[in-house]
mmCIF file of C-alpha atoms in Angstrom:
data_model
loop_
_atom_site.group_PDB
_atom_site.id
_atom_site.type_symbol
_atom_site.label_atom_id
_atom_site.label_comp_id
_atom_site.label_asym_id
_atom_site.label_seq_id
_atom_site.Cartn_x
_atom_site.Cartn_y
_atom_site.Cartn_z
ATOM 1 C CA LEU R 1 0.000 0.000 0.000
ATOM 2 C CA ASN R 2 2.867 2.370 0.802
ATOM 3 C CA GLU R 3 4.414 1.650 -2.590
ATOM 4 C CA PHE R 4 1.147 2.457 -4.368
ATOM 5 C CA SER R 5 0.282 5.545 -2.327
ATOM 6 C CA PRO R 6 3.011 6.657 0.110
ATOM 7 C CA ARG R 7 1.077 9.675 1.458
ATOM 8 C CA LEU R 8 -2.241 7.944 1.971
ATOM 9 C CA ASN R 9 -4.668 9.262 4.558
ATOM 10 C CA PHE R 10 -8.242 8.352 5.436
ATOM 11 C CA GLY R 11 -9.573 11.231 3.361
ATOM 12 C CA ASN R 12 -8.251 9.571 0.184
ATOM 13 C CA LEU R 13 -10.113 6.317 0.757
ATOM 14 C CA ASN R 14 -12.969 6.029 -1.694
ATOM 15 C CA GLU R 15 -14.245 3.651 -4.353
ATOM 16 C CA GLN R 16 -12.034 5.113 -7.074
ATOM 17 C CA PHE R 17 -8.922 4.686 -4.900
ATOM 18 C CA PHE R 18 -9.842 1.071 -4.053
ATOM 19 C CA HIS R 19 -10.427 0.206 -7.713
ATOM 20 C CA SER R 20 -7.141 1.828 -8.756
ATOM 21 C CA PHE R 21 -5.259 -0.042 -6.024
ATOM 22 C CA ALA R 22 -6.891 -3.349 -7.041
ATOM 23 C CA LYS R 23 -5.974 -2.817 -10.699
ATOM 24 C CA TRP R 24 -2.410 -1.923 -9.708
ATOM 25 C CA LEU R 25 -2.062 -5.049 -7.544
ATOM 26 C CA HIS R 26 -3.395 -7.186 -10.375
ATOM 27 C CA LEU R 27 -1.721 -5.657 -13.420
ATOM 28 C CA GLU R 28 1.493 -4.108 -12.095
ATOM 29 C CA LYS R 29 2.274 -6.573 -9.306
ATOM 30 C CA GLY R 30 0.907 -9.662 -11.073
ATOM 31 C CA ASN R 31 -1.353 -10.807 -8.238
ATOM 32 C CA ALA R 32 -4.200 -13.188 -8.991
ATOM 33 C CA GLY R 33 -7.752 -12.208 -8.088
ATOM 34 C CA ASN R 34 -7.760 -14.053 -4.760
ATOM 35 C CA SER R 35 -4.481 -12.436 -3.707
ATOM 36 C CA VAL R 36 -5.816 -8.982 -4.534
ATOM 37 C CA HIS R 37 -8.853 -9.631 -2.360
ATOM 38 C CA LYS R 38 -6.612 -10.810 0.504
ATOM 39 C CA TYR R 39 -4.675 -7.527 0.391
ATOM 40 C CA PHE R 40 -7.909 -5.680 1.064
ATOM 41 C CA LYS R 41 -8.860 -7.611 4.206
ATOM 42 C CA PRO R 42 -6.508 -5.748 6.610
ATOM 43 C CA LEU R 43 -7.398 -2.434 4.958
ATOM 44 C CA ARG R 44 -11.094 -3.127 5.527
ATOM 45 C CA MET R 45 -10.393 -4.009 9.160
ATOM 46 C CA ALA R 46 -8.417 -0.784 9.659
ATOM 47 C CA CYS R 47 -11.285 1.251 8.199
ATOM 48 C CA LYS R 48 -13.841 -0.442 10.444
ATOM 49 C CA GLN R 49 -11.671 0.280 13.473
ATOM 50 C CA ALA R 50 -11.244 3.891 12.371
ATOM 51 C CA VAL R 51 -15.039 4.251 12.267
ATOM 52 C CA LYS R 52 -15.303 2.748 15.771
ATOM 53 C CA ASP R 53 -12.602 5.137 17.029
ATOM 54 C CA GLY R 54 -14.333 8.160 15.497
ATOM 55 C CA MET R 55 -11.604 8.856 12.941
ATOM 56 C CA LEU R 56 -14.029 8.281 10.055
ATOM 57 C CA ASP R 57 -17.715 9.183 9.830
ATOM 58 C CA LYS R 58 -18.562 6.147 7.725
ATOM 59 C CA ASP R 59 -16.860 3.044 6.376
ATOM 60 C CA PRO R 60 -15.328 3.961 2.973
ATOM 61 C CA PHE R 61 -15.787 0.351 1.845
ATOM 62 C CA PHE R 62 -19.579 0.561 2.222
ATOM 63 C CA GLY R 63 -21.098 -0.391 -1.130
ATOM 64 C CA VAL R 64 -17.701 -0.959 -2.773
ATOM 65 C CA SER R 65 -17.025 -4.185 -4.630
ATOM 66 C CA ILE R 66 -13.466 -5.016 -5.613
ATOM 67 C CA SER R 67 -14.853 -7.942 -7.663
ATOM 68 C CA ASP R 68 -16.087 -5.375 -10.178
ATOM 69 C CA VAL R 69 -12.438 -4.722 -11.044
ATOM 70 C CA VAL R 70 -10.619 -7.991 -10.299
ATOM 71 C CA LYS R 71 -12.576 -11.228 -10.258
ATOM 72 C CA PRO R 72 -11.639 -13.855 -7.663
ATOM 73 C CA ASN R 73 -10.342 -16.801 -9.644
ATOM 74 C CA GLY R 74 -11.579 -19.809 -7.679
ATOM 75 C CA SER R 75 -9.254 -22.237 -6.030
ATOM 76 C CA LYS R 76 -6.680 -24.156 -8.001
ATOM 77 C CA LYS R 77 -6.683 -27.933 -8.121
ATOM 78 C CA ARG R 78 -5.640 -28.980 -4.643
ATOM 79 C CA VAL R 79 -3.210 -31.803 -3.950
ATOM 80 C CA TYR R 80 -4.367 -33.977 -1.107
ATOM 81 C CA LEU R 81 -3.762 -37.390 0.429
ATOM 82 C CA GLU R 82 -6.083 -40.276 -0.329
ATOM 83 C CA TYR R 83 -7.776 -41.997 2.595
ATOM 84 C CA ASP R 84 -5.495 -45.058 2.309
ATOM 85 C CA GLU R 85 -2.406 -42.834 2.413
ATOM 86 C CA ILE R 86 -3.634 -41.149 5.574
ATOM 87 C CA ILE R 87 -4.185 -44.556 7.229
ATOM 88 C CA MET R 88 -0.686 -45.692 6.194
ATOM 89 C CA LEU R 89 0.840 -42.540 7.694
ATOM 90 C CA ARG R 90 -1.221 -42.924 10.848
ATOM 91 C CA ASN R 91 -0.075 -46.540 11.305
ATOM 92 C CA LEU R 92 3.555 -45.799 10.509
ATOM 93 C CA ASP R 93 5.942 -46.737 13.323
ATOM 94 C CA ILE R 94 8.481 -43.923 13.597
ATOM 95 C CA PRO R 95 11.471 -44.647 15.885
#
């Protein structure tokens, strides 16, 4: 976030800023859709806390959808152990 906007303050947080940041993370930094969305989680939490602490009148994320700019790309094919492999590992006698 500091690399994208080093002099950021709460007054700059709006839908246009969020969309620009999402595009930058996706296009310039090469992040996939899910990674872009994960970058926004702590920022959302900070904004919610700022509202609670009276630093912001309203949550700047209200009504904003990052998915409009960068679509989450579903999970990749996961590698997992088969049931028999789990049983073999469970029964393994390790000295």
